[in-house]
Amino acid sequence: MSIYEVLQIIVPSAIFFAAPLIFTALGGVFSERSGVVNIGLEGLMIIGAFVSVVFNLTFADQFGAFTPWLALLAAMIVGAVFSLLHAVASVSFRADQVVSGVAINFLALGLTLFLVKKMYGKGQTDQIQVGFDKIDVPVLSHIPVIGPLFFSNAYIPSYLAIILAFVAWYIIYKTPFGLRLRAVGEHPMAADTMGINVTKMRYIAVMISGALGGIGGGVYATIISRDFSHATISGHGFMALAAMIFGKWHPIGAMGAALFFGLAQSLSIVGQTIPFLKNVPTVYLLIAPYVLTILALAGFIGRAEAPKSLGTPYIKGKR
Amino acid sequence: GCGGQGGNNAGNKDTFSVAMVTDVGGIDDKSFNQSAWEGLQKFGKDNNLKKGRGGYDYLQSSSDADYATNLNKLVRSDFDLIYGIGYLMGDAIKEVAKQNPKKHFAIVDTVVNEPNVASITFKENEGSFLVGVVAGLTTKTNKIGFIGGMEIPLIEKFESGFRAGVKAVNPKAKVEVQYAGAFDQADKGKAIASSMYASGIDVIYHAAGATGNGLFSEAKDLKKKDPNREIWVIGVDKDQAPEGMVKVKGKTYNVTLTSMVKRVDVAVYDVAKRAKDGDFPGGKTLEYGLPENGVGIAPTQDNIKPEVLKAVDQWKQKIIKGEVKVPTNRKELQQFEASLK
Amino acid sequence: MNLNRLNQFFVPVLAVLLGMIVGSIVMIVSGYNPIAGYSALIYGAFGDPYYIGETIRQTTPYILSGLAVAFAFRTGLFNIGVEGQLIVGWLVAVWVGVSFDLPKVIHLPLAILAAALAGALWALIPGILKAYLKVHEVIITIMMNYIALHVTNAIIRSVLSDEGFKSQPIHESASLRSDFLDAITYHSTMHYGIIIAVIGAVIMWFLLEKTTKGFELRAVGFNQHASQYAGMNVRTNIVLAMVISGAFAGVAGAMEGLGTFGNISTKAGFTGIGFDGIAVALIGGNNAFGILLSALLFGALKVGALEMPSSAGVPTELVDIIIALIIFFVASSYIIRLLLSRLQKGAE
Amino acid sequence: MEYVIEMLNIRKVFGNFVANDNITLQVKKGEIHALLGENGAGKSTLMNVLFGLYQPDGGEIRVKGQKVNITDPNVANDLGIGMVHQHFMLVDTFTVTENIILGSEPTKGGTIDIKRAEREVRELSERYGLAVDPTAKIADISVGMQQRVEILKTLYRGADILIFDEPTAVLTPQEIHELIQIMKKLVKEGKSIILITHKLKEIMEVCDRVTVIRRGKGIATLNVSETNPNELAALMVGREVQFKTEKKPAQPGKPVLEIKDLVVKDARGVTTVNHLDLTVHAGEIVGIAGVDGNGQTELIEALTGLIKAESGTILLNGRDITNLPPRKIIEAGVGHIPQDRHKHGLVLDFPIGENMALQTYYKRPYSKRGILNFKAIYEKARQLIAEFDVRTPDEYTKARALSGGNQQKAIIGREVDRNPDLLIAVQPTRGLDVGAIEFIHKRLIEQRDQGKAVLLVSFELDEVMNVSDRIAVIYEGKIVAIVDPKETTEQELGLLMAGSKRKEAGVSS
Ligand SMILES: Nc1ncnc2c1ncn2[C@@H]1O[C@H](COP(=O)(O)OP(=O)(O)OP(=O)(O)O)[C@@H](O)[C@H]1O
Ligand SMILES: Nc1ncnc2c1ncn2[C@@H]1O[C@H](COP(=O)(O)OP(=O)(O)OP(=O)(O)O)[C@@H](O)[C@H]1O
Ligand SMILES: [Mg+2]
Ligand SMILES: [Mg+2]
């Protein structure tokens, strides 16, 4: 295999692998930029996966090819609503945000499996029949070299994820909303004295994270697992959390980190087929993505600065 | 000193009750747990048993630590025969069986040497051999894939039988083997499938549980994109034809070439029946292979060409007659491959 | 002051009650009988010596993983890697249990210490990266979990067994099991690990609250700058905190290896005990005594839940919902406190 | 309509504590009105009520004659009230412009119009003479400039009633001078100012009237022209206060600290201490005077072992302590009152009693064989709390809950009690009221009289002149002059600090 052929395998699979992580990590960026730790990303993905699959199974006949899109919409809405729990607990009730996030994870898993049992009388759903199609992007996929790498055999949601990262960057760094969001996460009291409603901003941010986490889970379920069970989302939310921190709480950084994970993952898969790696025991390839991440962090990425007031509830009048 | 008066020979009671403990997959895992439960249900129906205590029942585990607890619960509920489903339950069955020597137990997929335990194993290698034959004769690219869940002896058995089957009918074909390291990572399954299909592989067999979901998803998406492309999945454990259905512009295709079925239901039914009839095979290991109909090729065979089916049948007979000994691990596979030359 | 103390005790209890109440609402809404559900739950957790034994067995590793998480929290670190440290602890405990033939008084402690050391070493890496390169411990520990899982599986396959999926059983001399416990709990899998777990809690309390080193670790956890000004070595303290946390996690693994299972099998996924430890620690207020109680709560809920489907027809997942609700209520103790103080004021 | 602001009988209660007990404050249009009171008297609380951060429990507020209900800062903004807070309300990672426009951003098609914003900020800063760099990050600019940003924030919102809560506590003399000019300019533009400060001199210099409060109660409102500092201090503290701390002449002994040819680089690698020489003797207080940013921070950090010196030596009692770890230096006999008490001085979440053992916890009797002896620790804490008049409910109270002055007293108690040969005090009285300042100065002199060496770093020329026996002027990382406080003037010091060479007294060490 030539390097180019290898790339042709690695790159598309890295991108689809990364897509759910990108959505979810972007959600994390919004929440944490506003100062609310969101360790509940895993739970939000679970909710999204569940909703999108149930929606898909229920309405595929009515909506046909639109089903997966509407399912993502549903996952987004339910994810946002579900994340309200985290917002209420950690913003209004001044709960420890880590605790509340852990509760979100427990609740999401328990509730969705409970509902699956209730609705279908079994521990997992059937397979959905209408998913997203693999496409070759018109025109772009014909660009020599780049086309086959980046614009062939891909899913639209993957591109949406990447586009969304740039949109998020724009929102966070270029709009009044973003400025206020960051201010609330860095110095809520300063924001308060400037007439910004800290509570409202944090609610919005947490709900955005719920919406994006929901989409992330939905994309995962729709493109990858195609059904929902206890094992559908297993650690992906934590990987998204890692991507967010790896990306230094920056949307583009988070996207880059998620793509890095995807790349490392598919490298380790393709590695098994590269002749001179053939005799390397499988375990080295299995751990390669994680080791690579650690090396990258230790080697050249360096320290990350979290938003200053991350994790502290804002209490008016308290220094 | 635990509850109940039961414990003498179960066959003598007027109602015979039977139960099983599943692993975390539960009774609808589309795999061996589900199959086992189907066997029990059939047994229950055939013998007019009710679901629940005194009839037939199951308990689901939510972690490895629950196996012994659940088995004990069933012992204390006084079931006459108790199944542990899956190789992971071996230790727990052994322990509980020792503690309750008068109770009858059965374990699926591994061997427990206790006088009151019947061990049920399958010759997955034989069934895999047959689908290997299918793969070897169906491939156009002479490139075939195998995706394993975890690298454990059980899965190696699938791998070795499959590779032997391919080699036996198509020496030119190469089998690419990858292990995902888990049974529940569909994303990894999809990534592996994606890289395999991209490298020209056209038939992939999996023994990877829910990781295999990713394989189906990838195959279907590729098929949808290009219905003319011939790519196939070979399913495992149950008939996975429903998983392979894909509709393109009103036309229905199925990427499932066939499946290697493992009839846990047959074995479970069988052992329950024998226990009821007072013929409990305690201390014995029952190996279900091709002759016992314990493994085989799924009934959905629409995608297999008739001549291939014919070849499958010939090999099946050879195996049943003992003319071919199907390897169970990689070492035996090497010997087998050498013997072909 | 006195009222505060009382509240400190009442708030978690109230949180548990509230969680149960909302849980019963969920049951009613979804058509189950909450009384039957909870009876089954309680019976399944404490109904007779067998169930009590199982509950204690389940509680044991929860205590230790909770302590591991809490120790890190108290020293300013978030150790999501308890799961991985637990797995390597389990592996090494079993390895020692299988490979040596020694008198019990030496073998058992040796196996436990080896597990502690393994967990500590596994935590050393994120500790060093955090202390010297300021790399966020959360990512590194997440990554280390996966590495632990795969590496352990590979070692089990190639070293501890002959290409099989599980190790040999450990020698009797390294086992925490006993015929006595087996007899009094009607063959439950309970083992002497509970004593070690309780000792662990005492050690953590003593270490943090009473010792000089604990003072330093807490100070560094709260304010690195001030600690450095006061002459403490911030870096070594960070590494040490992580390592001690990892040691607790390693011992939690030893409980599984030397007690519950007596061997180690290749793992298809995480045990969950490490992640549950986060919840245990948080419900227990990151305090050693609180963790004993919250681990017991967790253990009882998890073991009792197994009884719910067969006796009351209630899915076990309901327990996860109840646990989540309890965590929410504990987390929102501010509101509960507020309500309590309103009530107290009203009563005056 | 005489008053722009009338706060009538304002009451504010926290729990059971009455922070504002029916205080009345009336501000005339175009005046600078001082609000004076001890630490914790309730000044900030009153102003936070006016700014809408707190809701009063009683009383009424009128703005320009209209009764108003200021429910949040937005309402205050609309009423033209702006506040420069005691603790800066600036987002460190934002630029000057971003901080100023936050909450009322100019936009163009949904995007922040940053170009326009920068232009507006620049215009505004030129108009009021508030020099700032609109594109600089807050983290990178001086405290003085941060203060100007705070003022610009209020002006940007069109405020014509400005509240300054202790604006000068963190400024250097030059910056204070500039600020005073700015305030004068603002009133000339028709704005009204409420100024909170502990520095009576400033009140005398710029204010028209002054309202004094004590323990939450209004005491008096006076015309500045009709009062004097002594009267104000007495009103505020409730007793006579000495401004000039009494002290005997110094009796310098052997050298305790000898710094020779010291070179230190800051975090960015810039050499900020540049071949510095300085000696401090037993029994004397050496004050370091200098404009912020001339190497003071790095000098102190090198002395205390927090950063490494590039070259040169530091001797303590003749022993080389250069680049030893902090603990070794502490044990060698160095005490340190850090500039930032929250960040470096205390573990705010520890009880105040344990904070007092922050350096000694590992020694007998506080620790035996690795086990802490809390009895001994808290006994010591009780003794220090009594001795240093730390006002706290008890020794188990978290340090966070103490007021700044009391936190500072606790730190000083802790450092002095260790009986160090060299006591380094950096800005020890920042933000404290005259009573607390008096107390702390007395303690420093007491140390000197016991034969200790004291190195005082302060931006307050008053303090340096008052307390020191010798003044070392630092400029661009060097000691450029050593002067005797009795023989110099503030003007002369100011010139030296600005880098002008002194003819007679050359560089000495
Ligand atoms: N949010 C609060 N909760 C409870 N008590 C408070 C709060 N804010 C202030 N106090 C109390 O009110 C008193 C007055 O505080 P305030 O900040 O107004 O003092 P101040 O006059 O501004 O002091 P300083 O000169 O030190 O700035 C404090 O001593 C404190 O006890
Ligand atoms: N949110 C709060 N809750 C309780 N007490 C508070 C709160 N905010 C302030 N305080 C009280 O306010 C007092 C400190 O307020 P104050 O502003 O007077 O201190 P300070 O001397 O100005 O401190 P600094 O020098 O740091 O500005 C303390 O007694 C503290 O108990
Ligand atoms: Mg104040
Ligand atoms: Mg103050």
Tab-separated table of C-alpha atoms and ligand atoms in Angstrom, chain A residues 316-319, chain D residues 14 17 19-20 37-46 54 86 165-166 196 198 213 403 431, ligand 1:
chain	number	residue	atom	x	y	z
A	316	LYS	CA	-24.219	37.623	44.151
A	317	GLY	CA	-22.312	39.749	46.613
A	318	LYS	CA	-19.775	37.104	47.549
A	319	ARG	CA	-16.144	37.730	46.852
D	14	PHE	CA	-26.398	40.429	56.400
D	17	PHE	CA	-25.126	41.652	61.128
D	19	ALA	CA	-23.694	46.490	57.856
D	20	ASN	CA	-25.515	49.750	57.189
D	37	GLY	CA	-14.655	54.829	57.578
D	38	GLU	CA	-12.656	52.033	59.110
D	39	ASN	CA	-12.264	48.676	57.417
D	40	GLY	CA	-15.613	46.989	57.593
D	41	ALA	CA	-17.466	50.178	58.443
D	42	GLY	CA	-19.906	49.503	55.640
D	43	LYS	CA	-18.715	51.811	52.880
D	44	SER	CA	-18.551	49.266	50.102
D	45	THR	CA	-21.866	47.867	51.191
D	46	LEU	CA	-23.498	51.241	50.939
D	54	TYR	CA	-27.362	44.678	46.973
D	86	GLN	CA	-12.619	48.140	45.269
D	165	ASP	CA	-14.268	52.509	45.950
D	166	GLU	CA	-10.722	52.797	47.295
D	196	ILE	CA	-13.884	56.094	49.213
D	198	HIS	CA	-8.454	55.633	53.731
D	213	ILE	CA	-19.288	56.326	58.987
D	403	SER	CA	-11.724	41.095	56.613
D	431	GLY	CA	-6.148	48.818	51.721
E	1	LIG	N1	-22.059	39.812	51.561
E	1	LIG	C1	-21.902	39.979	52.867
E	1	LIG	N2	-22.404	39.085	53.704
E	1	LIG	C2	-22.290	39.254	55.029
E	1	LIG	N3	-21.681	40.272	55.606
E	1	LIG	C3	-21.136	41.199	54.805
E	1	LIG	C4	-21.217	41.097	53.405
E	1	LIG	N4	-20.611	42.152	52.861
E	1	LIG	C5	-20.179	42.878	53.892
E	1	LIG	N5	-20.502	42.312	55.051
E	1	LIG	C6	-20.287	42.831	56.386
E	1	LIG	O1	-20.483	44.214	56.317
E	1	LIG	C7	-19.369	44.902	56.850
E	1	LIG	C8	-19.120	46.085	56.003
E	1	LIG	O2	-18.482	45.659	54.839
E	1	LIG	P1	-17.995	46.671	53.743
E	1	LIG	O3	-17.374	45.890	52.661
E	1	LIG	O4	-19.086	47.574	53.383
E	1	LIG	O5	-16.885	47.466	54.505
E	1	LIG	P2	-16.011	48.669	54.020
E	1	LIG	O6	-16.410	49.819	54.810
E	1	LIG	O7	-16.084	48.782	52.564
E	1	LIG	O8	-14.559	48.223	54.459
E	1	LIG	P3	-13.175	48.449	53.716
E	1	LIG	O9	-12.672	49.761	54.076
E	1	LIG	O10	-12.301	47.413	54.252
E	1	LIG	O11	-13.424	48.306	52.275
E	1	LIG	C9	-18.229	43.944	56.879
E	1	LIG	O12	-17.451	44.113	58.007
E	1	LIG	C10	-18.903	42.598	56.903
E	1	LIG	O13	-18.944	42.116	58.217
